Amino acid sequence: MMRAEPLFPDHKGTVEGPVLALTAPLSFWGGVDPSTGRIIQVRHPQCGQSIAGTVLALPGTIGSSSSSAVLLELIRLDIAPAALLLAAPDAILLIGCVVGREMGWKPPPAFRLDEAGQARLPAGRITLLADGEIRFP
């Protein structure tokens, strides 16, 4: 059994989606198209893939204080990831989740899962329980 650490302990329910385990850090500002959810960072290994509806495993982020605004726009348009698995919490990115919740939208739950745990994620769909348990076939 795998377990991730919930970063918002008040999150309830389960989330399911296909895993998108990134192999390099991502900048949301300039790296993700806020109108489509596609990775547009041209040198990123997963450039062209959509993060919408995925359980997005991020080994790291490339900082910009505007990352929260990009995530917030994805949340507003209902094309955000289903959940975030962060190797290390990114306060700026997580602000987008907090503001989205305050706006009455449905932000993705965020969990901490180190890079070793991310490397063990299977291809395909997984389910994340509110307590951080990760289930997969």
XYZ file of N, CA and C in Angstrom:
411
model
N 0.854 -1.186 0.000
C 0.000 0.000 0.000
C 0.892 1.238 0.000
N 0.521 2.201 -0.802
C 1.223 3.478 -0.835
C 0.369 4.533 -0.144
N 1.052 5.499 0.432
C 0.347 6.583 1.112
C 1.084 7.890 0.863
N 0.302 8.935 0.599
C 0.821 10.286 0.447
C 0.322 11.113 1.624
N 1.008 12.184 1.907
C 0.619 13.055 3.017
C -0.326 14.146 2.521
N -1.565 14.183 3.046
C -2.490 15.247 2.629
C -1.949 16.610 3.052
N -1.977 17.563 2.137
C -1.519 18.919 2.454
C -2.667 19.810 2.907
N -3.899 19.387 2.649
C -5.092 20.067 3.136
C -5.897 19.038 3.915
N -5.652 18.890 5.213
C -6.300 17.821 5.985
C -7.818 17.884 5.996
N -8.405 19.021 5.641
C -9.861 19.113 5.654
C -10.497 18.581 4.365
N -9.685 18.113 3.419
C -10.226 17.535 2.181
C -10.962 16.243 2.510
N -12.116 16.094 1.941
C -12.932 14.890 2.142
C -13.135 14.199 0.800
N -13.393 12.918 0.839
C -13.737 12.186 -0.369
C -12.535 11.570 -1.052
N -12.813 10.964 -2.193
C -11.772 10.314 -2.968
C -11.661 10.993 -4.325
N -10.522 10.800 -4.938
C -10.252 11.342 -6.264
C -9.688 10.209 -7.105
N -10.127 10.154 -8.344
C -9.608 9.130 -9.251
C -9.195 9.793 -10.547
N -8.130 9.276 -11.134
C -7.712 9.794 -12.423
C -6.489 9.080 -12.938
N -6.166 9.337 -14.196
C -4.949 8.754 -14.761
C -3.720 9.463 -14.210
N -2.689 8.694 -13.960
C -1.444 9.274 -13.455
C -0.696 9.947 -14.606
N -0.250 11.167 -14.355
C 0.707 11.823 -15.235
C 1.910 12.159 -14.367
N 2.898 11.288 -14.400
C 4.107 11.457 -13.587
C 5.143 12.199 -14.423
N 5.345 13.455 -14.096
C 6.297 14.261 -14.848
C 7.721 13.821 -14.522
N 8.579 13.916 -15.494
C 9.974 13.495 -15.319
C 10.905 14.674 -15.121
N 10.352 15.874 -15.097
C 11.145 17.081 -14.868
C 10.249 18.115 -14.185
N 10.844 19.040 -13.439
C 10.048 20.109 -12.832
C 9.300 20.906 -13.907
N 8.214 21.526 -13.486
C 7.356 22.269 -14.401
C 7.116 23.670 -13.876
N 7.139 24.622 -14.766
C 6.710 25.980 -14.456
C 5.265 26.119 -14.908
N 4.374 26.464 -14.023
C 2.992 26.684 -14.447
C 2.904 27.980 -15.249
N 3.631 29.027 -14.809
C 3.627 30.296 -15.529
C 4.528 30.153 -16.748
N 3.922 30.130 -17.923
C 4.674 29.966 -19.147
C 4.931 28.515 -19.514
N 4.554 27.601 -18.636
C 4.774 26.186 -18.899
C 3.488 25.414 -19.108
N 2.362 26.003 -18.695
C 1.050 25.376 -18.860
C 0.119 26.401 -19.495
N -0.562 26.010 -20.544
C -1.528 26.905 -21.181
C -2.765 26.976 -20.286
N -3.061 28.148 -19.713
C -4.187 28.245 -18.778
C -5.552 28.104 -19.437
N -5.613 28.103 -20.753
C -6.911 27.945 -21.408
C -7.173 26.510 -21.867
N -6.118 25.669 -21.872
C -6.297 24.284 -22.323
C -5.797 23.239 -21.326
N -4.887 23.633 -20.454
C -4.292 22.671 -19.525
C -3.146 21.880 -20.134
N -2.701 22.243 -21.312
C -1.578 21.544 -21.965
C -0.240 22.113 -21.505
N 0.732 21.222 -21.377
C 2.094 21.648 -21.067
C 2.681 22.268 -22.329
N 3.101 23.522 -22.218
C 3.640 24.247 -23.369
C 5.100 24.636 -23.167
N 5.690 24.232 -22.070
C 7.109 24.482 -21.803
C 7.898 23.643 -22.805
N 8.438 24.278 -23.858
C 8.932 23.546 -25.025
C 10.055 22.565 -24.715
N 10.833 22.789 -23.709
C 11.918 21.869 -23.380
C 11.524 20.822 -22.343
N 10.256 20.831 -21.952
C 9.793 19.859 -20.960
C 9.546 18.513 -21.650
N 9.980 17.407 -21.028
C 9.791 16.083 -21.649
C 8.333 15.738 -21.964
N 7.397 16.264 -21.205
C 5.984 15.971 -21.449
C 5.261 17.112 -22.168
N 5.999 17.957 -22.870
C 5.408 19.061 -23.627
C 4.333 18.510 -24.561
N 3.185 19.173 -24.558
C 2.070 18.761 -25.402
C 1.028 17.931 -24.687
N 1.383 17.350 -23.555
C 0.414 16.548 -22.805
C -0.473 17.456 -21.957
N -1.688 17.007 -21.735
C -2.641 17.757 -20.920
C -2.577 17.287 -19.472
N -2.618 18.238 -18.558
C -2.665 17.907 -17.127
C -4.108 17.853 -16.623
N -5.065 18.246 -17.453
C -6.474 18.297 -17.056
C -6.964 16.919 -16.640
N -7.557 16.851 -15.450
C -8.160 15.615 -14.976
C -7.191 14.537 -14.539
N -5.895 14.829 -14.555
C -4.904 13.820 -14.174
C -4.579 13.898 -12.685
N -4.013 12.822 -12.187
C -3.337 12.866 -10.898
C -1.906 13.248 -11.271
N -1.604 14.521 -11.079
C -0.352 15.095 -11.566
C 0.741 14.936 -10.520
N 1.725 14.110 -10.832
C 2.872 13.892 -9.943
C 3.991 14.831 -10.387
N 4.330 15.762 -9.517
C 5.322 16.788 -9.817
C 6.594 16.547 -9.008
N 7.713 16.235 -9.674
C 8.957 16.075 -8.936
C 9.472 17.411 -8.412
N 8.979 18.489 -8.978
C 9.358 19.827 -8.543
C 8.658 20.858 -9.398
N 8.696 22.081 -8.934
C 8.133 23.180 -9.707
C 9.229 24.198 -9.955
N 9.069 24.930 -11.029
C 9.969 26.037 -11.323
C 9.185 27.279 -10.953
N 9.688 27.993 -9.976
C 8.901 29.009 -9.318
C 8.565 30.231 -10.130
N 7.403 30.689 -9.888
C 6.936 31.993 -10.316
C 5.752 32.301 -9.431
N 5.684 33.525 -8.980
C 4.555 33.885 -8.128
C 3.254 33.876 -8.909
N 3.327 33.769 -10.221
C 2.120 33.703 -11.043
C 1.605 32.282 -11.233
N 2.345 31.278 -10.745
C 1.896 29.894 -10.872
C 0.527 29.694 -10.237
N 0.291 30.353 -9.110
C -1.003 30.207 -8.445
C -2.128 30.740 -9.321
N -1.869 31.821 -10.066
C -2.895 32.379 -10.950
C -3.206 31.429 -12.102
N -2.184 30.763 -12.637
C -2.415 29.800 -13.717
C -3.236 28.633 -13.189
N -2.871 28.097 -12.030
C -3.644 26.991 -11.454
C -5.072 27.449 -11.163
N -5.239 28.643 -10.653
C -6.577 29.161 -10.366
C -7.416 29.230 -11.640
N -6.831 29.655 -12.743
C -7.563 29.712 -14.010
C -7.950 28.303 -14.472
N -7.053 27.337 -14.297
C -7.385 25.950 -14.634
C -8.551 25.451 -13.781
N -8.547 25.817 -12.515
C -9.638 25.423 -11.612
C -10.941 26.067 -12.077
N -10.882 27.362 -12.379
C -12.087 28.096 -12.814
C -12.691 27.473 -14.069
N -11.841 27.055 -14.995
C -12.309 26.473 -16.254
C -12.622 24.978 -16.141
N -12.432 24.411 -14.965
C -12.670 22.987 -14.711
C -11.771 22.095 -15.568
N -10.517 22.540 -15.756
C -9.528 21.747 -16.483
C -8.251 21.579 -15.657
N -8.393 21.708 -14.355
C -7.251 21.508 -13.447
C -6.987 20.010 -13.302
N -5.819 19.660 -12.783
C -5.595 18.251 -12.438
C -6.639 17.780 -11.426
N -6.916 16.483 -11.426
C -7.834 15.902 -10.433
C -7.210 15.966 -9.047
N -5.873 15.848 -8.985
C -5.133 15.913 -7.729
C -3.685 16.264 -8.042
N -3.011 16.806 -7.047
C -1.591 17.132 -7.148
C -0.806 16.247 -6.190
N 0.246 15.621 -6.682
C 1.192 14.881 -5.845
C 2.517 15.620 -5.960
N 2.888 16.309 -4.910
C 4.079 17.153 -4.931
C 5.218 16.506 -4.148
N 6.397 16.451 -4.759
C 7.555 15.921 -4.040
C 7.877 16.819 -2.848
N 7.684 18.115 -3.019
C 7.866 19.092 -1.934
C 6.751 20.119 -2.070
N 6.096 20.480 -0.971
C 5.021 21.468 -1.066
C 5.531 22.777 -1.671
N 4.743 23.354 -2.540
C 5.041 24.632 -3.169
C 3.966 25.613 -2.729
N 4.321 26.484 -1.798
C 3.333 27.397 -1.212
C 2.660 28.266 -2.269
N 3.415 28.741 -3.242
C 2.834 29.604 -4.270
C 1.781 28.838 -5.077
N 2.113 27.650 -5.526
C 1.166 26.853 -6.300
C -0.074 26.534 -5.468
N 0.131 26.182 -4.210
C -0.989 25.799 -3.352
C -1.922 26.972 -3.049
N -1.424 28.196 -3.168
C -2.299 29.360 -2.992
C -3.428 29.317 -4.015
N -3.133 28.837 -5.227
C -4.187 28.703 -6.229
C -5.307 27.793 -5.752
N -4.954 26.719 -5.052
C -5.972 25.808 -4.497
C -6.794 26.502 -3.414
N -6.106 27.221 -2.545
C -6.792 27.908 -1.441
C -7.753 28.962 -1.983
N -7.280 29.770 -2.924
C -8.139 30.819 -3.486
C -9.307 30.192 -4.250
N -9.047 29.133 -4.992
C -10.128 28.453 -5.698
C -11.220 27.985 -4.758
N -10.812 27.431 -3.639
C -11.800 26.981 -2.643
C -12.582 28.167 -2.090
N -11.890 29.278 -1.822
C -12.560 30.479 -1.313
C -13.547 31.051 -2.330
N -13.275 30.853 -3.615
C -14.161 31.338 -4.675
C -15.366 30.408 -4.867
N -15.361 29.260 -4.183
C -16.462 28.320 -4.309
C -16.272 27.324 -5.437
N -15.069 27.275 -6.000
C -14.760 26.318 -7.059
C -14.190 25.052 -6.431
N -13.938 24.044 -7.251
C -13.440 22.767 -6.729
C -11.959 22.598 -7.078
N -11.075 22.976 -6.161
C -9.646 22.822 -6.433
C -9.210 21.365 -6.276
N -8.109 21.012 -6.909
C -7.612 19.646 -6.723
C -7.044 19.484 -5.314
N -7.257 18.339 -4.694
C -6.580 18.095 -3.426
C -5.087 17.943 -3.695
N -4.297 18.315 -2.715
C -2.840 18.252 -2.858
C -2.266 17.337 -1.783
N -1.276 16.555 -2.198
C -0.621 15.596 -1.319
C 0.881 15.697 -1.520
N 1.620 15.336 -0.485
C 3.066 15.231 -0.606
C 3.417 13.767 -0.822
N 4.159 13.509 -1.905
C 4.671 12.168 -2.201
C 6.064 12.365 -2.773
N 7.060 11.884 -2.052
C 8.450 12.119 -2.479
C 8.734 11.483 -3.833
N 9.872 11.846 -4.416
C 10.210 11.372 -5.758
C 10.293 9.843 -5.832
N 10.771 9.200 -4.774
C 10.838 7.731 -4.778
C 9.432 7.140 -4.855
N 8.493 7.721 -4.128
C 7.100 7.272 -4.190
C 6.488 7.542 -5.550
N 6.797 8.694 -6.115
C 6.280 9.019 -7.441
C 6.796 8.029 -8.484
N 8.030 7.603 -8.334
C 8.623 6.656 -9.289
C 7.926 5.291 -9.227
N 7.278 4.984 -8.100
C 6.591 3.695 -7.951
C 5.134 3.742 -8.409
N 4.658 4.914 -8.826
C 3.274 5.015 -9.290
C 3.106 4.221 -10.577
N 2.011 3.506 -10.688
C 1.787 2.737 -11.918
C 1.284 3.637 -13.041
N 1.437 3.171 -14.253
C 0.763 3.824 -15.377
C -0.714 3.488 -15.252
N -1.558 4.337 -15.731
C -2.991 4.078 -15.649
C -3.654 4.876 -14.544
N -4.805 4.419 -14.136
C -5.630 5.153 -13.170
C -5.298 4.746 -11.735
N -5.393 5.717 -10.840
C -5.267 5.450 -9.417
C -6.398 6.163 -8.688
N -6.607 5.756 -7.463
C -7.574 6.400 -6.583
C -6.825 6.911 -5.365
N -7.104 8.145 -4.997
C -6.526 8.754 -3.799
C -7.632 8.951 -2.779
N -7.445 8.379 -1.598
C -8.403 8.597 -0.517
C -8.007 9.861 0.246
N -8.941 10.422 0.962
C -8.708 11.672 1.681
C -7.537 11.569 2.655
N -7.323 10.382 3.218
C -6.231 10.227 4.191
C -4.874 10.010 3.519
N -4.854 10.016 2.176
C -3.595 9.867 1.454
C -3.327 8.467 0.934
N -4.184 7.504 1.266
C -3.962 6.159 0.738
C -4.116 6.177 -0.777
N -3.175 5.520 -1.452
C -3.196 5.433 -2.907
C -3.549 4.002 -3.293
N -4.616 3.863 -4.075
C -5.054 2.539 -4.519
C -4.944 2.447 -6.022
N -4.490 1.295 -6.475
C -4.425 1.026 -7.902
C -4.563 -0.461 -8.120
N -4.998 -0.832 -9.342
C -5.199 -2.261 -9.613
C -3.918 -3.058 -9.511
